[in-house]
Coordinates of C-alpha atoms in Angstrom, one line a residue:
M1 CA 79.0 -13.9 138.8
N2 CA 81.9 -16.4 139.0
M3 CA 83.5 -18.2 136.1
T4 CA 82.0 -21.6 136.9
T5 CA 78.5 -20.2 136.8
L6 CA 79.2 -18.5 133.5
I7 CA 80.6 -21.7 132.0
L8 CA 77.5 -23.7 133.1
I9 CA 75.2 -21.0 131.8
Y10 CA 76.8 -21.0 128.4
L11 CA 77.0 -24.8 128.2
G12 CA 73.2 -24.7 128.8
V13 CA 72.7 -22.1 126.1
A14 CA 74.8 -24.1 123.7
L15 CA 72.8 -27.2 124.4
V16 CA 69.5 -25.5 124.0
G17 CA 70.6 -23.7 120.9
S18 CA 71.6 -27.1 119.4
G19 CA 68.0 -28.1 119.4
L20 CA 66.6 -25.0 117.7
P21 CA 66.1 -25.2 113.9
F22 CA 68.3 -22.4 112.4
I23 CA 70.5 -21.9 115.4
R24 CA 71.3 -25.6 115.4
V25 CA 72.8 -25.4 111.9
Y26 CA 74.8 -22.3 112.8
L27 CA 76.2 -23.8 116.0
A28 CA 77.0 -27.2 114.4
H29 CA 79.4 -25.6 112.0
F30 CA 81.6 -24.3 114.9
H31 CA 82.5 -27.9 115.5
N32 CA 82.5 -28.8 111.8
L33 CA 85.0 -26.1 111.0
V34 CA 87.6 -27.5 113.4
H35 CA 86.9 -31.1 112.6
L36 CA 86.9 -30.6 108.8
V37 CA 90.0 -28.3 108.8
I38 CA 92.0 -31.1 110.5
S39 CA 90.6 -33.6 108.0
A40 CA 91.3 -31.3 105.0
C41 CA 94.9 -30.8 106.2
L42 CA 95.4 -34.6 106.4
E43 CA 93.9 -35.5 103.0
G44 CA 94.6 -32.3 101.1
S45 CA 91.0 -31.5 100.2
K46 CA 88.5 -28.6 100.4
I47 CA 85.6 -28.1 102.7
H48 CA 81.8 -27.8 102.2
L49 CA 79.6 -26.6 105.0
N50 CA 76.0 -27.6 104.2
R51 CA 72.7 -25.9 105.0
N52 CA 71.5 -28.8 107.1
G53 CA 74.3 -28.5 109.6
S54 CA 76.5 -31.2 108.2
G55 CA 79.9 -30.8 106.6
Q56 CA 82.2 -32.7 104.4
T57 CA 85.6 -32.7 102.7
T58 CA 86.0 -33.1 98.9
G59 CA 88.7 -35.7 99.2
N60 CA 88.0 -38.9 97.3
H61 CA 89.9 -41.8 99.0
N62 CA 89.4 -45.3 97.6
S63 CA 90.2 -46.6 101.1
P64 CA 87.2 -46.3 103.5
F65 CA 89.6 -47.2 106.3
K66 CA 91.9 -44.2 105.6
K67 CA 88.9 -41.9 105.4
A68 CA 87.7 -43.2 108.7
I69 CA 91.1 -42.7 110.4
I70 CA 91.2 -39.1 109.0
S71 CA 87.7 -38.5 110.2
Y72 CA 88.5 -39.9 113.6
A73 CA 91.5 -37.5 113.9
G74 CA 89.1 -34.6 113.1
Y75 CA 86.7 -35.6 115.8
T76 CA 89.4 -36.1 118.3
G77 CA 91.1 -32.8 117.4
A78 CA 87.8 -30.9 117.9
S79 CA 87.4 -32.3 121.4
V80 CA 91.0 -31.5 122.3
A81 CA 90.5 -28.0 120.9
A82 CA 87.5 -27.4 123.2
I83 CA 89.6 -28.5 126.2
V84 CA 92.4 -26.1 125.1
L85 CA 90.0 -23.2 124.8
F86 CA 88.7 -23.9 128.3
Y87 CA 92.3 -24.1 129.6
L88 CA 93.0 -20.6 128.1
I89 CA 89.8 -19.3 129.6
S90 CA 90.7 -20.7 133.0
R91 CA 94.1 -18.9 132.7
G92 CA 92.3 -15.6 131.8
H93 CA 93.5 -15.6 128.2
Y94 CA 90.0 -14.8 126.8
H95 CA 91.4 -12.8 123.9
L96 CA 93.5 -15.7 122.7
V97 CA 90.4 -17.8 122.4
I98 CA 88.9 -15.2 120.1
Y99 CA 92.1 -14.7 118.1
L100 CA 92.5 -18.5 117.6
Y101 CA 89.0 -19.1 116.3
L102 CA 89.0 -15.9 114.3
G103 CA 92.4 -16.9 112.7
L104 CA 91.1 -20.4 112.0
S105 CA 87.9 -19.0 110.4
V106 CA 89.9 -16.6 108.1
L107 CA 92.4 -19.3 107.2
A108 CA 89.6 -21.7 106.4
L109 CA 87.9 -19.1 104.2
L110 CA 91.2 -18.5 102.3
L111 CA 92.3 -22.1 101.9
W112 CA 89.6 -24.6 102.3
I113 CA 85.9 -23.5 102.3
R114 CA 84.7 -23.6 98.8
N115 CA 80.8 -23.5 98.8
T116 CA 78.6 -20.5 99.0
F117 CA 76.8 -21.3 102.2
G118 CA 80.1 -22.1 103.9
V119 CA 81.7 -18.8 102.8
I120 CA 78.7 -16.9 104.1
W121 CA 78.9 -18.7 107.4
G122 CA 82.6 -18.2 107.7
L123 CA 82.4 -14.5 106.9
S124 CA 79.6 -14.0 109.4
I125 CA 81.7 -15.6 112.2
A126 CA 84.8 -13.7 111.2
V127 CA 82.9 -10.4 111.4
Q128 CA 81.2 -11.2 114.7
L129 CA 84.6 -12.1 116.3
A130 CA 86.5 -9.2 114.7
L131 CA 84.1 -6.5 115.9
P132 CA 84.7 -6.8 119.7
V133 CA 88.4 -7.2 119.1
Y134 CA 88.4 -4.0 117.0
F135 CA 86.3 -2.0 119.4
R136 CA 88.4 -3.2 122.3
Y137 CA 91.1 -0.7 121.0
E138 CA 88.8 2.0 119.7
T139 CA 86.6 4.4 121.6
V140 CA 84.5 5.7 118.8
L141 CA 81.1 4.4 120.1
P142 CA 78.8 6.9 121.7
V143 CA 77.9 4.4 124.4
N144 CA 80.1 3.0 127.1
I145 CA 80.6 -0.7 126.5
N146 CA 83.1 -2.8 128.4
F147 CA 84.5 -4.8 125.5
E148 CA 86.8 -6.7 127.8
M149 CA 83.8 -8.2 129.4
V150 CA 82.3 -8.9 125.9
L151 CA 85.4 -10.8 125.1
V152 CA 85.0 -12.9 128.2
H153 CA 81.5 -13.9 127.4
V154 CA 82.2 -14.5 123.7
S155 CA 85.2 -16.7 124.5
I156 CA 83.3 -18.8 127.0
F157 CA 80.4 -19.2 124.6
L158 CA 82.8 -20.3 121.8
A159 CA 84.4 -22.9 124.0
S160 CA 81.0 -24.1 125.3
V161 CA 79.6 -24.5 121.8
L162 CA 82.6 -26.4 120.6
F163 CA 82.5 -28.7 123.6
V164 CA 78.8 -29.4 123.4
Q165 CA 78.9 -30.0 119.6
S166 CA 81.8 -32.4 120.1
I167 CA 79.6 -34.4 122.5
I168 CA 76.6 -34.3 120.2
S169 CA 78.7 -35.3 117.2
A170 CA 80.2 -38.3 119.1
V171 CA 76.7 -39.5 120.1
Q172 CA 75.4 -39.2 116.5
V173 CA 78.4 -41.1 115.1
C174 CA 77.9 -43.8 117.8
K175 CA 74.2 -44.1 116.9
Q176 CA 75.1 -44.5 113.2
A177 CA 77.6 -47.2 114.1
F178 CA 74.8 -49.4 115.3
M179 CA 72.7 -48.8 112.2
S180 CA 72.6 -51.3 109.3
R181 CA 74.8 -50.4 106.3
S182 CA 71.8 -50.0 104.1
N183 CA 70.4 -47.2 106.3
P184 CA 70.6 -43.9 104.5
K185 CA 71.2 -42.1 107.8
R186 CA 74.5 -43.8 108.2
K187 CA 76.6 -41.1 106.5
A188 CA 79.6 -40.5 108.8
A189 CA 82.9 -41.5 107.2
L190 CA 84.0 -43.0 110.5
V191 CA 81.5 -45.8 110.3
Q192 CA 82.0 -46.7 106.6
T193 CA 85.1 -48.9 106.9
K194 CA 84.8 -52.7 107.0
L195 CA 88.3 -53.3 108.2
V196 CA 87.4 -52.3 111.7
P197 CA 83.8 -52.9 112.9
A198 CA 81.9 -49.6 112.9
V199 CA 80.5 -50.4 116.3
V200 CA 84.1 -50.5 117.7
L201 CA 85.0 -47.1 116.2
G202 CA 81.8 -45.6 117.4
I203 CA 82.3 -46.8 120.9
I204 CA 85.9 -45.6 121.0
L205 CA 84.9 -42.2 119.9
F206 CA 82.1 -42.0 122.4
G207 CA 84.3 -43.3 125.1
Q208 CA 87.0 -40.8 124.6
T209 CA 84.3 -38.1 124.5
V210 CA 83.1 -39.2 127.9
L211 CA 86.7 -39.1 129.2
A212 CA 87.0 -35.5 127.8
G213 CA 83.8 -34.6 129.6
S214 CA 85.1 -36.1 132.8
F215 CA 88.4 -34.2 132.5
F216 CA 86.4 -31.0 131.8
A217 CA 84.2 -31.5 134.9
L218 CA 87.2 -32.3 137.2
N219 CA 89.4 -29.4 136.0
F220 CA 87.3 -26.6 134.7
I221 CA 84.1 -26.5 136.6
S222 CA 86.0 -25.7 139.8
L223 CA 88.2 -22.8 138.8
P224 CA 90.9 -21.7 139.1
F225 CA 92.4 -24.4 136.9
S226 CA 94.1 -27.3 138.6
F227 CA 94.8 -30.8 137.5
D228 CA 93.4 -33.5 139.7
M229 CA 96.5 -35.5 140.1
E230 CA 95.1 -37.7 142.8
L231 CA 92.4 -39.1 140.5
P232 CA 94.7 -41.4 138.5
N233 CA 96.3 -42.7 141.7
Q234 CA 92.9 -43.4 143.3
L235 CA 91.7 -45.2 140.1
L236 CA 94.9 -47.3 140.1
A237 CA 94.6 -48.2 143.8
A238 CA 90.9 -49.2 143.2
T239 CA 91.9 -51.3 140.2
N240 CA 94.6 -53.1 142.2
E241 CA 92.1 -53.9 145.0
I242 CA 89.7 -55.3 142.5
W243 CA 92.3 -57.5 140.9
S244 CA 93.5 -58.6 144.3
A245 CA 90.0 -59.6 145.3
I246 CA 89.5 -61.5 142.1
G247 CA 92.8 -63.3 142.5
G248 CA 91.9 -64.2 146.1
T249 CA 88.6 -65.7 144.9
F250 CA 90.3 -67.9 142.3
K251 CA 92.9 -69.1 144.8
Q252 CA 90.1 -70.2 147.1

């Protein structure tokens, strides 16, 4: 089975799992961890991972705009992290994907996560990621398991979950941006500011997520990894043709 097929399979698994009750909560925190760690670093706060799949930082900023910008940085960072993980996978550095997320989980447990459910989730993730890494170098099991292949599957699954959850989160925030301010479902920090219209921020986040998805499709679905350098030139040429046509119409 080639790498593209594996990626598509695990993207599908991540998408289906995101709709199942308990699994949805478990998978959502893969994205929340990255998003909230970035936010916690910027605002110097702690992290709470909730039982309903949501997460929040404990920072208390008087400025909703500052809170929105920090939240935006977290969402953007999570999308970039997913792309970076897929890049490492495309280069064959599967173990680095595991090490990076394992390190982030341990660091978050030590420095930021401060509620019971969050600690339990973080410990479970750390243990699950540490086991294949440990047995990769140990041969104490009575059965023959190819842990190198286990690392491949786990790394692709991690990247897929983070990528899918980034898209889902962007869609949810965009939906909240169109809700009235009195709607109790409008909870995302990104849409609380009045300085910039919430709809604008929601559309920006959704738009950059679409761009990330396009970049992913162009560069990672057809492995080995290669940047599609012709695409920007083609888009620029098409834009010039459109503007030339419009200019010609006005001249007439």
